Amino acid sequence: MDDISEVAVAPPPASSQDARTTVLVRDLHVTYRVYEDRRPRLKDLLAGGVRRPSYREIAALRGVDLRVRAGESVGVIGHNGSGKSTLMQAIAGLLPATRGEVYASAKPSLLGVAAALNKSASGRRNVLLGGLALGLSREEIAARVADTIEFTGLQDFIDLPIRTYSSGMRARLLFAIATMVEPEILLIDEALSVGDEEFKERSKARIDRLRAQAGTVFVVSHGLGSIRELCTRAVWLHKGRVRGDGTPREVVRSYKEYLDAVKTHGRSEGPGAAR
């Protein structure tokens, strides 16, 4: 798959058709280039040639296979640089696959801490803009604004500019906007990690409701407790590959054993992952 348009929002192909499958990832590879920001050296200028920009190729994902079904809440864990956010962006169709295939039964909705908000506008205005971006009519938005603001718990701050919000306040607003509609596939990339415990409980209730309606949720988080509480399944990514896939309890335990081994022995490889 060489461009984003080939990340198909369609049922899985007939060869692997499953009425309950909402996301299918097959042999997914994502490689991208990181260019060096280095000024030309004097000898390069004297040589008279134009120096090509140098770059490194980073293999962010290396043959990832996943099948996710309706009603599942999948926690994605791993250290920084393991490919978690890359996988979310590839599933959402925001990153091109170097090789492999991604199928989704509906357009995935990606929610992350870096999601776009108009920082000069108020929280209320961002709710309105977010609703329009989700395809809601003005009448539908008007009917949901009060509940959305109440869900955030930011009533005292909702008319202040977003630039005055803390990261936790922005995360609340982002989650509330993203779930104004109930997407069939919701991808949450670290956006719940900065919220307080009360908000996490409300978020869990909303995620559970989405799952009950045959929705699918991915949760990327370094908070292993959140993965155990919010998810029915966990996937451990390590250096762009799936190293563990199973129940949250099993996978989190294996991941923590790996982290302990690295901390104690300085080893890059720990105990075997859950299967």
Short mmCIF file of N, CA and C in Angstrom, two decimals, residues 50-161:
data_model
loop_
_atom_site.label_atom_id
_atom_site.label_comp_id
_atom_site.label_asym_id
_atom_site.label_seq_id
_atom_site.Cartn_x
_atom_site.Cartn_y
_atom_site.Cartn_z
N VAL A 50 25.96 20.10 -4.99
CA VAL A 50 24.84 20.29 -4.08
C VAL A 50 24.71 19.02 -3.25
N ARG A 51 24.92 19.18 -1.98
CA ARG A 51 24.87 18.01 -1.11
C ARG A 51 23.43 17.58 -0.88
N ARG A 52 23.19 16.32 -1.14
CA ARG A 52 21.85 15.80 -0.91
C ARG A 52 21.59 15.71 0.61
N PRO A 53 20.38 16.04 0.98
CA PRO A 53 20.09 15.93 2.42
C PRO A 53 20.21 14.49 2.88
N SER A 54 20.87 14.28 3.98
CA SER A 54 21.05 12.93 4.51
C SER A 54 19.88 12.58 5.41
N TYR A 55 19.56 11.33 5.45
CA TYR A 55 18.43 10.89 6.25
C TYR A 55 18.66 9.47 6.75
N ARG A 56 17.87 9.10 7.75
CA ARG A 56 17.85 7.73 8.25
C ARG A 56 16.46 7.17 8.03
N GLU A 57 16.39 5.90 7.71
CA GLU A 57 15.09 5.24 7.58
C GLU A 57 14.75 4.54 8.89
N ILE A 58 13.57 4.85 9.40
CA ILE A 58 13.12 4.28 10.66
C ILE A 58 12.00 3.28 10.37
N ALA A 59 12.21 2.04 10.76
CA ALA A 59 11.16 1.02 10.60
C ALA A 59 10.28 1.06 11.84
N ALA A 60 9.18 1.80 11.77
CA ALA A 60 8.32 2.00 12.93
C ALA A 60 7.45 0.77 13.21
N LEU A 61 6.96 0.13 12.16
CA LEU A 61 6.19 -1.10 12.29
C LEU A 61 6.78 -2.15 11.37
N ARG A 62 6.89 -3.39 11.88
CA ARG A 62 7.57 -4.44 11.13
C ARG A 62 6.74 -5.72 11.10
N GLY A 63 5.71 -5.72 10.28
CA GLY A 63 4.92 -6.92 10.11
C GLY A 63 3.89 -7.15 11.19
N VAL A 64 3.08 -6.14 11.47
CA VAL A 64 2.06 -6.26 12.51
C VAL A 64 0.81 -6.93 11.94
N ASP A 65 0.30 -7.92 12.67
CA ASP A 65 -0.95 -8.60 12.32
C ASP A 65 -1.91 -8.48 13.51
N LEU A 66 -3.11 -7.99 13.24
CA LEU A 66 -4.14 -7.88 14.28
C LEU A 66 -5.51 -8.09 13.66
N ARG A 67 -6.36 -8.78 14.38
CA ARG A 67 -7.77 -8.85 14.03
C ARG A 67 -8.55 -8.43 15.28
N VAL A 68 -9.36 -7.38 15.14
CA VAL A 68 -10.11 -6.85 16.27
C VAL A 68 -11.59 -6.91 15.93
N ARG A 69 -12.38 -7.32 16.91
CA ARG A 69 -13.80 -7.55 16.66
C ARG A 69 -14.68 -6.56 17.42
N ALA A 70 -15.91 -6.49 16.99
CA ALA A 70 -16.88 -5.60 17.63
C ALA A 70 -16.99 -5.94 19.11
N GLY A 71 -17.07 -4.91 19.94
CA GLY A 71 -17.21 -5.11 21.37
C GLY A 71 -15.90 -5.24 22.12
N GLU A 72 -14.78 -5.20 21.42
CA GLU A 72 -13.48 -5.30 22.09
C GLU A 72 -12.94 -3.92 22.42
N SER A 73 -12.25 -3.85 23.55
CA SER A 73 -11.50 -2.66 23.94
C SER A 73 -10.05 -3.10 24.08
N VAL A 74 -9.20 -2.63 23.17
CA VAL A 74 -7.83 -3.14 23.05
C VAL A 74 -6.85 -2.10 23.59
N GLY A 75 -6.13 -2.45 24.65
CA GLY A 75 -5.08 -1.60 25.16
C GLY A 75 -3.78 -1.88 24.42
N VAL A 76 -3.08 -0.83 24.04
CA VAL A 76 -1.81 -0.96 23.32
C VAL A 76 -0.72 -0.38 24.20
N ILE A 77 0.25 -1.22 24.57
CA ILE A 77 1.32 -0.80 25.48
C ILE A 77 2.67 -1.01 24.83
N GLY A 78 3.70 -0.46 25.46
CA GLY A 78 5.07 -0.57 24.95
C GLY A 78 5.82 0.71 25.28
N HIS A 79 7.15 0.61 25.26
CA HIS A 79 7.94 1.79 25.59
C HIS A 79 7.89 2.82 24.47
N ASN A 80 8.39 4.01 24.74
CA ASN A 80 8.42 5.05 23.72
C ASN A 80 9.21 4.58 22.51
N GLY A 81 8.65 4.81 21.33
CA GLY A 81 9.32 4.39 20.10
C GLY A 81 9.00 2.98 19.67
N SER A 82 8.05 2.33 20.35
CA SER A 82 7.73 0.95 19.99
C SER A 82 6.77 0.85 18.81
N GLY A 83 6.14 1.97 18.43
CA GLY A 83 5.25 1.97 17.27
C GLY A 83 3.78 2.13 17.60
N LYS A 84 3.45 2.44 18.85
CA LYS A 84 2.04 2.52 19.26
C LYS A 84 1.29 3.61 18.49
N SER A 85 1.80 4.84 18.53
CA SER A 85 1.12 5.94 17.84
C SER A 85 1.12 5.74 16.33
N THR A 86 2.20 5.17 15.81
CA THR A 86 2.26 4.89 14.38
C THR A 86 1.16 3.93 13.98
N LEU A 87 0.94 2.89 14.79
CA LEU A 87 -0.13 1.94 14.49
C LEU A 87 -1.49 2.63 14.50
N MET A 88 -1.74 3.49 15.49
CA MET A 88 -3.02 4.20 15.55
C MET A 88 -3.23 5.07 14.31
N GLN A 89 -2.18 5.78 13.92
CA GLN A 89 -2.30 6.66 12.75
C GLN A 89 -2.48 5.87 11.47
N ALA A 90 -1.86 4.70 11.39
CA ALA A 90 -2.03 3.85 10.20
C ALA A 90 -3.45 3.30 10.13
N ILE A 91 -4.00 2.88 11.26
CA ILE A 91 -5.37 2.38 11.28
C ILE A 91 -6.35 3.49 10.92
N ALA A 92 -6.04 4.72 11.39
CA ALA A 92 -6.91 5.86 11.10
C ALA A 92 -6.77 6.35 9.66
N GLY A 93 -5.78 5.84 8.93
CA GLY A 93 -5.57 6.27 7.56
C GLY A 93 -4.77 7.55 7.43
N LEU A 94 -4.05 7.93 8.49
CA LEU A 94 -3.27 9.17 8.47
C LEU A 94 -1.82 8.96 8.09
N LEU A 95 -1.37 7.71 8.09
CA LEU A 95 -0.01 7.38 7.69
C LEU A 95 -0.05 6.31 6.60
N PRO A 96 0.76 6.45 5.56
CA PRO A 96 0.77 5.44 4.51
C PRO A 96 1.50 4.18 4.97
N ALA A 97 1.02 3.05 4.56
CA ALA A 97 1.70 1.79 4.84
C ALA A 97 2.77 1.55 3.78
N THR A 98 3.96 1.20 4.23
CA THR A 98 5.02 0.84 3.29
C THR A 98 4.71 -0.51 2.65
N ARG A 99 4.17 -1.40 3.46
CA ARG A 99 3.74 -2.71 2.97
C ARG A 99 2.67 -3.24 3.90
N GLY A 100 1.75 -4.02 3.36
CA GLY A 100 0.70 -4.60 4.18
C GLY A 100 -0.65 -3.97 3.92
N GLU A 101 -1.63 -4.37 4.70
CA GLU A 101 -3.00 -3.93 4.47
C GLU A 101 -3.69 -3.59 5.79
N VAL A 102 -4.56 -2.59 5.73
CA VAL A 102 -5.39 -2.21 6.88
C VAL A 102 -6.82 -2.08 6.37
N TYR A 103 -7.74 -2.81 7.02
CA TYR A 103 -9.15 -2.72 6.68
C TYR A 103 -9.92 -2.31 7.93
N ALA A 104 -10.94 -1.48 7.73
CA ALA A 104 -11.81 -1.07 8.83
C ALA A 104 -13.24 -1.09 8.34
N SER A 105 -14.15 -1.50 9.22
CA SER A 105 -15.56 -1.59 8.82
C SER A 105 -16.24 -0.23 8.80
N ALA A 106 -15.61 0.78 9.40
CA ALA A 106 -16.11 2.15 9.38
C ALA A 106 -14.92 3.08 9.55
N LYS A 107 -15.12 4.35 9.30
CA LYS A 107 -14.02 5.30 9.43
C LYS A 107 -13.61 5.42 10.89
N PRO A 108 -12.36 5.09 11.23
CA PRO A 108 -11.92 5.22 12.63
C PRO A 108 -11.80 6.69 13.04
N SER A 109 -12.09 6.94 14.31
CA SER A 109 -11.97 8.29 14.87
C SER A 109 -10.79 8.29 15.83
N LEU A 110 -9.75 9.09 15.53
CA LEU A 110 -8.53 9.13 16.33
C LEU A 110 -8.56 10.30 17.29
N LEU A 111 -8.41 9.99 18.57
CA LEU A 111 -8.37 11.00 19.62
C LEU A 111 -7.02 10.94 20.30
N GLY A 112 -6.25 12.05 20.24
CA GLY A 112 -4.95 12.09 20.88
C GLY A 112 -4.72 13.42 21.56
N VAL A 113 -3.71 13.47 22.43
CA VAL A 113 -3.45 14.72 23.14
C VAL A 113 -2.99 15.82 22.20
N ALA A 114 -2.52 15.44 21.02
CA ALA A 114 -2.07 16.44 20.05
C ALA A 114 -3.16 16.77 19.03
N ALA A 115 -4.38 16.28 19.26
CA ALA A 115 -5.46 16.54 18.32
C ALA A 115 -5.71 18.04 18.19
N ALA A 116 -6.21 18.41 17.03
CA ALA A 116 -6.35 19.83 16.72
C ALA A 116 -7.47 20.47 17.52
N LEU A 117 -7.16 21.57 18.17
CA LEU A 117 -8.14 22.44 18.80
C LEU A 117 -7.77 23.88 18.42
N ASN A 118 -8.76 24.71 18.35
CA ASN A 118 -8.50 26.13 18.11
C ASN A 118 -8.17 26.77 19.45
N LYS A 119 -6.88 26.98 19.71
CA LYS A 119 -6.43 27.42 21.03
C LYS A 119 -6.88 28.84 21.37
N SER A 120 -7.21 29.62 20.36
CA SER A 120 -7.66 30.98 20.62
C SER A 120 -9.15 31.04 20.94
N ALA A 121 -9.86 29.97 20.57
CA ALA A 121 -11.30 29.93 20.80
C ALA A 121 -11.60 29.32 22.17
N SER A 122 -12.79 29.56 22.65
CA SER A 122 -13.20 29.02 23.95
C SER A 122 -13.49 27.53 23.84
N GLY A 123 -13.62 26.90 25.02
CA GLY A 123 -14.01 25.50 25.03
C GLY A 123 -15.35 25.29 24.38
N ARG A 124 -16.30 26.17 24.66
CA ARG A 124 -17.64 26.07 24.07
C ARG A 124 -17.57 26.15 22.55
N ARG A 125 -16.78 27.09 22.06
CA ARG A 125 -16.64 27.25 20.60
C ARG A 125 -16.01 26.00 19.99
N ASN A 126 -15.06 25.41 20.69
CA ASN A 126 -14.43 24.19 20.17
C ASN A 126 -15.40 23.02 20.15
N VAL A 127 -16.33 22.99 21.09
CA VAL A 127 -17.37 21.95 21.05
C VAL A 127 -18.20 22.10 19.78
N LEU A 128 -18.57 23.34 19.47
CA LEU A 128 -19.35 23.59 18.25
C LEU A 128 -18.57 23.22 17.00
N LEU A 129 -17.30 23.63 16.94
CA LEU A 129 -16.47 23.33 15.77
C LEU A 129 -16.23 21.82 15.65
N GLY A 130 -16.01 21.17 16.80
CA GLY A 130 -15.79 19.73 16.78
C GLY A 130 -17.00 18.97 16.31
N GLY A 131 -18.18 19.43 16.73
CA GLY A 131 -19.41 18.78 16.27
C GLY A 131 -19.59 18.88 14.77
N LEU A 132 -19.28 20.05 14.22
CA LEU A 132 -19.36 20.23 12.77
C LEU A 132 -18.36 19.31 12.05
N ALA A 133 -17.14 19.20 12.62
CA ALA A 133 -16.13 18.34 12.01
C ALA A 133 -16.55 16.87 12.03
N LEU A 134 -17.37 16.50 13.01
CA LEU A 134 -17.86 15.12 13.10
C LEU A 134 -19.05 14.87 12.20
N GLY A 135 -19.51 15.91 11.51
CA GLY A 135 -20.61 15.74 10.57
C GLY A 135 -22.00 15.99 11.16
N LEU A 136 -22.05 16.52 12.38
CA LEU A 136 -23.35 16.81 12.99
C LEU A 136 -23.92 18.11 12.43
N SER A 137 -25.23 18.17 12.35
CA SER A 137 -25.88 19.41 11.94
C SER A 137 -25.88 20.38 13.11
N ARG A 138 -26.15 21.65 12.82
CA ARG A 138 -26.19 22.63 13.89
C ARG A 138 -27.28 22.31 14.91
N GLU A 139 -28.39 21.76 14.44
CA GLU A 139 -29.46 21.37 15.34
C GLU A 139 -29.01 20.22 16.25
N GLU A 140 -28.32 19.24 15.69
CA GLU A 140 -27.83 18.11 16.47
C GLU A 140 -26.80 18.57 17.50
N ILE A 141 -25.93 19.50 17.10
CA ILE A 141 -24.92 20.02 18.02
C ILE A 141 -25.59 20.75 19.17
N ALA A 142 -26.56 21.60 18.84
CA ALA A 142 -27.26 22.38 19.87
C ALA A 142 -27.91 21.46 20.90
N ALA A 143 -28.39 20.31 20.45
CA ALA A 143 -29.05 19.38 21.35
C ALA A 143 -28.06 18.64 22.25
N ARG A 144 -26.76 18.65 21.88
CA ARG A 144 -25.77 17.88 22.63
C ARG A 144 -24.77 18.74 23.40
N VAL A 145 -24.78 20.04 23.17
CA VAL A 145 -23.77 20.90 23.78
C VAL A 145 -23.82 20.84 25.30
N ALA A 146 -25.00 20.95 25.88
CA ALA A 146 -25.11 21.00 27.34
C ALA A 146 -24.59 19.71 27.97
N ASP A 147 -24.97 18.55 27.43
CA ASP A 147 -24.50 17.27 27.97
C ASP A 147 -23.00 17.12 27.80
N THR A 148 -22.49 17.58 26.65
CA THR A 148 -21.05 17.47 26.38
C THR A 148 -20.26 18.30 27.38
N ILE A 149 -20.69 19.52 27.63
CA ILE A 149 -20.00 20.39 28.59
C ILE A 149 -20.09 19.82 29.99
N GLU A 150 -21.25 19.29 30.35
CA GLU A 150 -21.41 18.68 31.68
C GLU A 150 -20.47 17.49 31.84
N PHE A 151 -20.30 16.72 30.78
CA PHE A 151 -19.41 15.55 30.84
C PHE A 151 -17.97 15.98 31.11
N THR A 152 -17.56 17.09 30.55
CA THR A 152 -16.17 17.54 30.75
C THR A 152 -15.91 17.95 32.19
N GLY A 153 -16.92 18.42 32.90
CA GLY A 153 -16.72 18.96 34.23
C GLY A 153 -16.03 20.31 34.22
N LEU A 154 -16.06 20.99 33.07
CA LEU A 154 -15.33 22.26 32.92
C LEU A 154 -16.28 23.46 32.82
N GLN A 155 -17.44 23.36 33.44
CA GLN A 155 -18.42 24.42 33.31
C GLN A 155 -17.87 25.80 33.68
N ASP A 156 -17.00 25.86 34.68
CA ASP A 156 -16.47 27.16 35.12
C ASP A 156 -15.41 27.72 34.17
N PHE A 157 -14.95 26.89 33.23
CA PHE A 157 -13.86 27.32 32.34
C PHE A 157 -14.25 27.24 30.86
N ILE A 158 -15.47 26.82 30.58
CA ILE A 158 -15.84 26.49 29.20
C ILE A 158 -15.82 27.69 28.27
N ASP A 159 -15.93 28.89 28.82
CA ASP A 159 -15.93 30.09 27.96
C ASP A 159 -14.58 30.80 27.95
N LEU A 160 -13.56 30.14 28.51
CA LEU A 160 -12.20 30.67 28.44
C LEU A 160 -11.47 30.08 27.23
N PRO A 161 -10.46 30.79 26.70
CA PRO A 161 -9.71 30.26 25.56
C PRO A 161 -8.99 28.96 25.93
#
